[in-house]
Short mmCIF file of C-alpha atoms in Angstrom, two decimals:
data_model
loop_
_atom_site.label_atom_id
_atom_site.label_comp_id
_atom_site.label_asym_id
_atom_site.label_seq_id
_atom_site.Cartn_x
_atom_site.Cartn_y
_atom_site.Cartn_z
CA UNK A 1 -32.97 31.41 -22.57
CA UNK A 2 -31.80 29.89 -19.30
CA UNK A 3 -30.22 31.79 -16.44
CA UNK A 4 -26.94 31.17 -14.58
CA UNK A 5 -26.78 27.68 -12.96
CA UNK A 6 -27.94 27.32 -9.37
CA UNK A 7 -25.03 26.84 -6.97
CA UNK A 8 -26.90 25.85 -3.79
CA UNK A 9 -30.34 24.41 -3.01
CA UNK A 10 -31.86 24.72 0.41
CA UNK A 11 -34.68 22.47 1.69
CA UNK A 12 -36.99 22.85 4.67
CA UNK A 13 -40.23 24.27 5.94
CA UNK A 14 -40.95 27.84 6.94
CA UNK A 15 -42.26 28.14 10.51
CA UNK A 16 -44.31 30.97 12.11
CA UNK A 17 -42.86 32.46 15.27
CA UNK A 18 -45.37 34.13 17.66
CA UNK A 19 -44.49 37.78 17.54
CA UNK A 20 -46.94 40.19 19.38
CA UNK A 21 -45.11 43.24 18.01
CA UNK A 22 -45.92 42.08 14.35
CA UNK A 23 -49.38 43.20 13.10
CA UNK A 24 -49.92 39.57 11.98
CA UNK A 25 -49.10 38.24 15.44
CA UNK A 26 -46.24 36.17 13.96
CA UNK A 27 -43.15 36.33 11.83
CA UNK A 28 -41.81 33.76 9.38
CA UNK A 29 -38.79 31.89 10.52
CA UNK A 30 -37.16 28.57 9.79
CA UNK A 31 -33.63 27.55 8.84
CA UNK A 32 -34.53 27.35 5.15
CA UNK A 33 -35.60 31.05 5.13
CA UNK A 34 -32.37 32.24 6.91
CA UNK A 35 -30.00 29.96 4.99
CA UNK A 36 -31.42 30.84 1.57
CA UNK A 37 -31.40 34.55 2.23
CA UNK A 38 -27.90 34.37 3.53
CA UNK A 39 -26.32 32.63 0.63
CA UNK A 40 -28.15 34.86 -1.84
CA UNK A 41 -27.00 38.03 -0.09
CA UNK A 42 -23.41 36.61 0.02
CA UNK A 43 -23.50 36.18 -3.77
CA UNK A 44 -24.44 32.59 -4.42
CA UNK A 45 -27.06 31.74 -7.02
CA UNK A 46 -29.59 30.17 -4.66
CA UNK A 47 -32.71 28.14 -4.86
CA UNK A 48 -35.01 27.00 -2.05
CA UNK A 49 -37.73 24.39 -1.55
CA UNK A 50 -39.94 25.90 1.19
CA UNK A 51 -42.85 24.19 2.85
CA UNK A 52 -45.59 26.65 3.68
CA UNK A 53 -49.10 26.41 5.16
CA UNK A 54 -51.93 28.66 3.93
CA UNK A 55 -51.17 31.49 6.41
CA UNK A 56 -47.46 31.55 5.47
CA UNK A 57 -47.90 31.22 1.71
CA UNK A 58 -48.32 34.89 1.04
CA UNK A 59 -45.92 36.21 3.67
CA UNK A 60 -43.71 39.21 2.91
CA UNK A 61 -40.71 37.26 3.96
CA UNK A 62 -41.07 35.07 0.96
CA UNK A 63 -40.90 38.13 -1.22
CA UNK A 64 -37.67 39.08 0.60
CA UNK A 65 -36.11 35.93 -0.67
CA UNK A 66 -37.25 36.45 -4.26
CA UNK A 67 -36.11 40.13 -4.09
CA UNK A 68 -32.62 38.88 -3.14
CA UNK A 69 -32.55 36.57 -6.20
CA UNK A 70 -33.63 33.28 -4.60
CA UNK A 71 -35.59 30.94 -6.86
CA UNK A 72 -38.34 29.77 -4.54
CA UNK A 73 -40.44 26.62 -4.95
CA UNK A 74 -43.26 26.74 -2.42
CA UNK A 75 -44.68 23.37 -1.34
CA UNK A 76 -48.21 23.56 0.20
CA UNK A 77 -48.54 22.02 3.68
CA UNK A 78 -51.71 21.18 5.49
CA UNK A 79 -50.21 22.40 8.63
CA UNK A 80 -46.91 24.28 9.29
CA UNK A 81 -44.95 24.42 12.43
CA UNK A 82 -45.53 27.29 14.84
CA UNK A 83 -43.20 28.22 17.81
CA UNK A 84 -43.53 30.63 20.75
CA UNK A 85 -40.04 31.72 21.74
CA UNK A 86 -39.29 33.50 25.01
CA UNK A 87 -35.71 34.80 25.58
CA UNK A 88 -34.50 34.93 29.22
CA UNK A 89 -31.30 35.47 31.07
CA UNK A 90 -30.69 31.71 31.16
CA UNK A 91 -31.57 31.08 27.53
CA UNK A 92 -34.52 30.46 25.30
CA UNK A 93 -37.69 28.90 26.33
CA UNK A 94 -39.35 27.45 23.21
CA UNK A 95 -42.89 26.18 23.17
CA UNK A 96 -44.42 24.21 20.22
CA UNK A 97 -47.74 25.68 19.33
CA UNK A 98 -48.25 23.47 16.16
CA UNK A 99 -46.01 20.65 14.99
CA UNK A 100 -46.58 20.80 11.26
CA UNK A 101 -46.41 17.90 8.76
CA UNK A 102 -43.58 16.27 6.90
CA UNK A 103 -42.33 18.12 3.76
CA UNK A 104 -43.26 16.06 0.69
CA UNK A 105 -40.71 15.70 -2.19
CA UNK A 106 -41.98 17.86 -5.07
CA UNK A 107 -40.96 17.60 -8.73
CA UNK A 108 -37.88 19.73 -8.79
CA UNK A 109 -36.53 21.69 -11.80
CA UNK A 110 -33.84 19.65 -13.59
CA UNK A 111 -31.29 22.42 -13.16
CA UNK A 112 -31.70 22.31 -9.44
CA UNK A 113 -30.90 18.58 -9.36
CA UNK A 114 -27.55 19.45 -10.86
CA UNK A 115 -26.70 22.05 -8.22
CA UNK A 116 -23.30 21.21 -6.63
CA UNK A 117 -24.30 22.51 -3.20
CA UNK A 118 -27.29 21.39 -1.05
CA UNK A 119 -28.47 22.55 2.41
CA UNK A 120 -30.89 20.53 4.47
CA UNK A 121 -32.40 22.84 7.07
CA UNK A 122 -35.32 21.44 8.90
CA UNK A 123 -37.13 23.42 11.65
CA UNK A 124 -39.39 20.69 13.06
CA UNK A 125 -37.99 17.34 11.88
CA UNK A 126 -40.11 17.71 8.66
CA UNK A 127 -37.36 16.34 6.37
CA UNK A 128 -37.65 12.59 6.23
CA UNK A 129 -34.99 10.07 5.27
CA UNK A 130 -36.20 9.70 1.66
CA UNK A 131 -34.96 13.19 0.95
CA UNK A 132 -31.40 11.77 1.05
CA UNK A 133 -31.93 10.11 -2.28
CA UNK A 134 -32.88 13.41 -3.86
CA UNK A 135 -29.48 15.07 -3.21
CA UNK A 136 -27.03 14.61 -6.11
CA UNK A 137 -24.25 12.16 -5.18
CA UNK A 138 -21.47 14.67 -6.01
CA UNK A 139 -23.01 17.65 -4.09
CA UNK A 140 -21.44 19.26 -1.09
CA UNK A 141 -24.13 18.93 1.58
CA UNK A 142 -24.70 21.06 4.71
CA UNK A 143 -27.18 19.90 7.38
CA UNK A 144 -28.64 21.92 10.25
CA UNK A 145 -28.94 19.18 12.78
CA UNK A 146 -30.94 21.00 15.51
CA UNK A 147 -34.01 20.80 13.36
CA UNK A 148 -33.88 16.99 13.75
CA UNK A 149 -33.30 17.14 17.55
CA UNK A 150 -36.64 18.63 18.75
CA UNK A 151 -39.26 16.50 20.42
CA UNK A 152 -42.47 18.34 19.61
CA UNK A 153 -45.93 18.20 21.27
CA UNK A 154 -48.52 20.99 20.71
CA UNK A 155 -48.78 23.18 23.74
CA UNK A 156 -45.62 21.84 25.34
CA UNK A 157 -42.08 23.09 25.81
CA UNK A 158 -39.67 21.77 23.15
CA UNK A 159 -37.56 18.89 24.53
CA UNK A 160 -34.27 17.58 23.20
CA UNK A 161 -34.21 14.46 21.22
CA UNK A 162 -31.34 12.00 21.40
CA UNK A 163 -29.20 12.21 18.14
CA UNK A 164 -29.61 9.18 15.88
CA UNK A 165 -28.05 7.89 12.65
CA UNK A 166 -29.87 8.85 9.39
CA UNK A 167 -29.24 8.67 5.68
CA UNK A 168 -29.17 12.46 5.61
CA UNK A 169 -26.47 12.70 8.26
CA UNK A 170 -24.44 10.00 6.54
CA UNK A 171 -24.52 12.07 3.36
CA UNK A 172 -23.45 15.33 5.02
CA UNK A 173 -20.17 17.02 4.46
CA UNK A 174 -20.91 19.87 6.97
CA UNK A 175 -23.12 19.56 9.96
CA UNK A 176 -24.13 22.40 12.28
CA UNK A 177 -25.74 22.30 15.65
CA UNK A 178 -26.10 24.56 18.64
CA UNK A 179 -24.69 23.35 21.94
CA UNK A 180 -28.02 24.44 23.52
CA UNK A 181 -29.98 22.08 21.29
CA UNK A 182 -28.28 18.90 22.64
CA UNK A 183 -28.89 17.44 26.04
CA UNK A 184 -26.02 18.11 28.54
CA UNK A 185 -25.29 14.46 29.01
CA UNK A 186 -24.76 13.60 25.42
CA UNK A 187 -21.04 12.90 24.69
CA UNK A 188 -19.57 14.66 21.76
CA UNK A 189 -18.09 11.48 20.47
CA UNK A 190 -21.51 9.85 20.26
CA UNK A 191 -22.49 12.69 17.82
CA UNK A 192 -19.44 12.60 15.57
CA UNK A 193 -19.72 8.76 15.36
CA UNK A 194 -22.96 9.34 13.43
CA UNK A 195 -21.19 11.35 10.70
CA UNK A 196 -19.11 10.14 7.74
CA UNK A 197 -15.29 10.37 7.60
CA UNK A 198 -14.34 13.69 5.98
CA UNK A 199 -17.30 15.52 7.48
CA UNK A 200 -17.04 18.68 9.59
CA UNK A 201 -19.14 19.14 12.71
CA UNK A 202 -19.83 22.77 13.69
CA UNK A 203 -20.98 23.42 17.27
CA UNK A 204 -22.14 26.99 17.90
CA UNK A 205 -22.37 28.52 21.38
CA UNK A 206 -23.73 31.96 20.65
CA UNK A 207 -21.57 34.93 21.78
CA UNK A 208 -19.12 32.39 23.32
CA UNK A 209 -17.96 31.17 19.91
CA UNK A 210 -17.80 27.44 19.34
CA UNK A 211 -16.01 24.55 17.77
CA UNK A 212 -15.32 22.92 14.38
CA UNK A 213 -14.49 19.19 14.61
CA UNK A 214 -12.90 17.81 11.54
CA UNK A 215 -13.33 14.12 11.11
CA UNK A 216 -11.09 11.54 9.42
CA UNK A 217 -11.46 7.83 9.14
CA UNK A 218 -10.68 7.21 12.75
CA UNK A 219 -12.38 10.21 14.37
CA UNK A 220 -11.38 13.82 14.78
CA UNK A 221 -8.23 14.96 12.92
CA UNK A 222 -8.52 18.64 14.08
CA UNK A 223 -10.36 20.67 16.70
CA UNK A 224 -10.66 24.38 15.96
CA UNK A 225 -12.00 26.91 18.46
CA UNK A 226 -13.41 30.15 17.03
CA UNK A 227 -14.43 33.40 18.73
CA UNK A 228 -17.49 35.43 17.70
CA UNK A 229 -16.95 39.15 17.16
CA UNK A 230 -19.10 41.38 19.33
CA UNK A 231 -22.49 42.50 17.98
CA UNK A 232 -23.35 46.16 18.22
CA UNK A 233 -26.58 45.11 19.94
CA UNK A 234 -28.64 41.93 20.24
CA UNK A 235 -32.31 42.32 19.24
CA UNK A 236 -33.24 38.90 18.05
CA UNK A 237 -31.06 35.80 18.24
CA UNK A 238 -33.43 33.71 16.10
CA UNK A 239 -31.69 32.26 13.05
CA UNK A 240 -28.10 33.02 14.21
CA UNK A 241 -27.04 29.36 13.91
CA UNK A 242 -28.66 28.91 10.57
CA UNK A 243 -27.09 32.08 9.22
CA UNK A 244 -23.59 30.99 10.61
CA UNK A 245 -23.87 27.55 8.93
CA UNK A 246 -25.01 28.99 5.64
CA UNK A 247 -22.26 31.67 5.63
CA UNK A 248 -19.70 28.96 6.37
CA UNK A 249 -20.98 26.86 3.53
CA UNK A 250 -20.91 29.93 1.35
CA UNK A 251 -17.37 30.92 2.32
CA UNK A 252 -16.16 27.64 0.90
CA UNK A 253 -17.84 28.34 -2.41
CA UNK A 254 -16.52 31.91 -2.52
CA UNK A 255 -12.91 31.05 -1.87
CA UNK A 256 -12.36 27.62 -3.37
CA UNK A 257 -10.41 27.54 -6.58
CA UNK A 258 -12.19 25.73 -9.53
CA UNK A 259 -11.30 22.09 -8.99
CA UNK A 260 -12.74 20.83 -12.26
CA UNK A 261 -15.83 18.72 -12.77
CA UNK A 262 -15.08 16.00 -10.28
CA UNK A 263 -17.50 15.97 -7.37
CA UNK A 264 -14.99 14.59 -4.80
CA UNK A 265 -12.38 17.23 -5.83
CA UNK A 266 -14.96 19.97 -5.61
CA UNK A 267 -16.14 18.84 -2.13
CA UNK A 268 -12.53 18.66 -0.83
CA UNK A 269 -11.79 22.18 -2.29
CA UNK A 270 -14.86 23.58 -0.57
CA UNK A 271 -13.89 21.96 2.69
CA UNK A 272 -10.41 23.39 2.55
CA UNK A 273 -11.81 26.86 1.91
CA UNK A 274 -14.34 27.07 4.83
CA UNK A 275 -13.76 30.28 6.71
CA UNK A 276 -14.91 30.33 10.33
CA UNK A 277 -14.02 34.08 10.69
CA UNK A 278 -16.29 34.89 7.80
CA UNK A 279 -19.20 32.90 9.21
CA UNK A 280 -18.82 34.21 12.74
CA UNK A 281 -18.99 37.75 11.36
CA UNK A 282 -22.24 36.91 9.60
CA UNK A 283 -23.64 35.31 12.83
CA UNK A 284 -22.78 38.42 14.85
CA UNK A 285 -24.75 40.60 12.45
CA UNK A 286 -27.97 38.72 12.02
CA UNK A 287 -28.92 39.22 15.71
CA UNK A 288 -28.88 43.02 15.34
CA UNK A 289 -32.45 43.20 13.84
CA UNK A 290 -35.76 41.43 13.94
CA UNK A 291 -36.07 38.17 12.02
CA UNK A 292 -34.91 37.97 8.41
CA UNK A 293 -34.22 41.80 8.34
CA UNK A 294 -30.99 41.06 10.11
CA UNK A 295 -29.50 38.82 7.53
CA UNK A 296 -26.34 40.49 6.28
CA UNK A 297 -25.02 41.00 2.78
CA UNK A 298 -21.37 40.59 1.71
CA UNK A 299 -20.52 44.25 2.26
CA UNK A 300 -21.65 44.11 5.90
CA UNK A 301 -19.81 40.84 6.58
CA UNK A 302 -16.61 42.21 5.02
CA UNK A 303 -16.89 45.33 7.11
CA UNK A 304 -17.40 43.41 10.31
CA UNK A 305 -14.37 41.27 9.45
CA UNK A 306 -12.23 44.36 8.94
CA UNK A 307 -13.43 45.94 12.09
CA UNK A 308 -12.95 42.98 14.40
CA UNK A 309 -9.99 41.08 12.94
CA UNK A 310 -8.10 39.25 15.55
CA UNK A 311 -5.19 36.89 15.00
CA UNK A 312 -6.44 34.48 17.55
CA UNK A 313 -10.14 34.43 16.29
CA UNK A 314 -9.60 30.85 15.13
CA UNK A 315 -7.18 28.49 16.84
CA UNK A 316 -6.54 24.77 17.18
CA UNK A 317 -7.04 23.17 20.60
CA UNK A 318 -5.40 19.94 21.77
CA UNK A 319 -7.76 16.92 22.44
CA UNK A 320 -7.13 17.07 26.16
CA UNK A 321 -8.92 20.53 26.29
CA UNK A 322 -12.14 19.44 24.68
CA UNK A 323 -13.82 19.11 28.02
CA UNK A 324 -13.59 22.87 28.44
CA UNK A 325 -16.00 23.18 25.52
CA UNK A 326 -18.01 19.97 25.93
CA UNK A 327 -17.98 19.12 29.73
CA UNK A 328 -19.46 15.59 29.28
CA UNK A 329 -16.71 14.49 26.95
CA UNK A 330 -14.46 11.90 28.58
CA UNK A 331 -10.77 12.65 28.73
CA UNK A 332 -8.67 11.10 25.87
CA UNK A 333 -7.26 7.79 26.68
#
């Protein structure tokens, strides 16, 4: 007897973040962990392909995913990524302890290959271009871009990598990136030009909120500014962007009316239903505890929405104001 069909598949490697307060000396992180736990706790039938090295393979965090209902396929890695993150008043200082190796493509369950939602969430550039061919052609695809934008050398501070075109980006319907993971001199238009018409580019800026850039055939058709509701406390900002992106992806699934079997119709319905307020509420909650323990469930997100509802939480902005949010962007002609 088969179970309910998987709705979303997440792909990426788990990383280990140095954590002196943890008895192991580290905690498991990585976008795939946050994204999978988020969509599962928000009610989506979730699967995850997770690359793990020997030390991470038996981690309690993987049991957290399974306890939440995530179907997990662990892919053994000879070496997994390790980071040392130090938070300061001016932002995060991130050092690469160990780079890790590319995530190989395993044999996937047939049911997963039919999943209508996919999420590509690298933490150290481990997902190579050949993964693009694995994603079903009709799936709605979310990509966490920051995991592709890290120049990693063991023992050195993580540096920003110039965004480049890739088959995975070309396939994406929804792309998320933190403003802090992109070099200050990179124009916004050079980023959206790497995406396909009809894609949405989410730019998160922590407690300051962020932008959603909706793309058409000739560039942006809409620019939406969103505000983040205040957190009760900030304990650990790790994973906030990945949680936000996963919650935004999930909001489309939760609200979209059944568009029938057509992939293009389904993808359009999901896009129309994306809810920035819902995602911002999830992002404000995850920082209130250490690591994956902060990932909220649907009840918590709904309560935060009710507590901090504001009519101007999401608002369109005219093109001439884009430089307020992305200073290097040239003024419109």
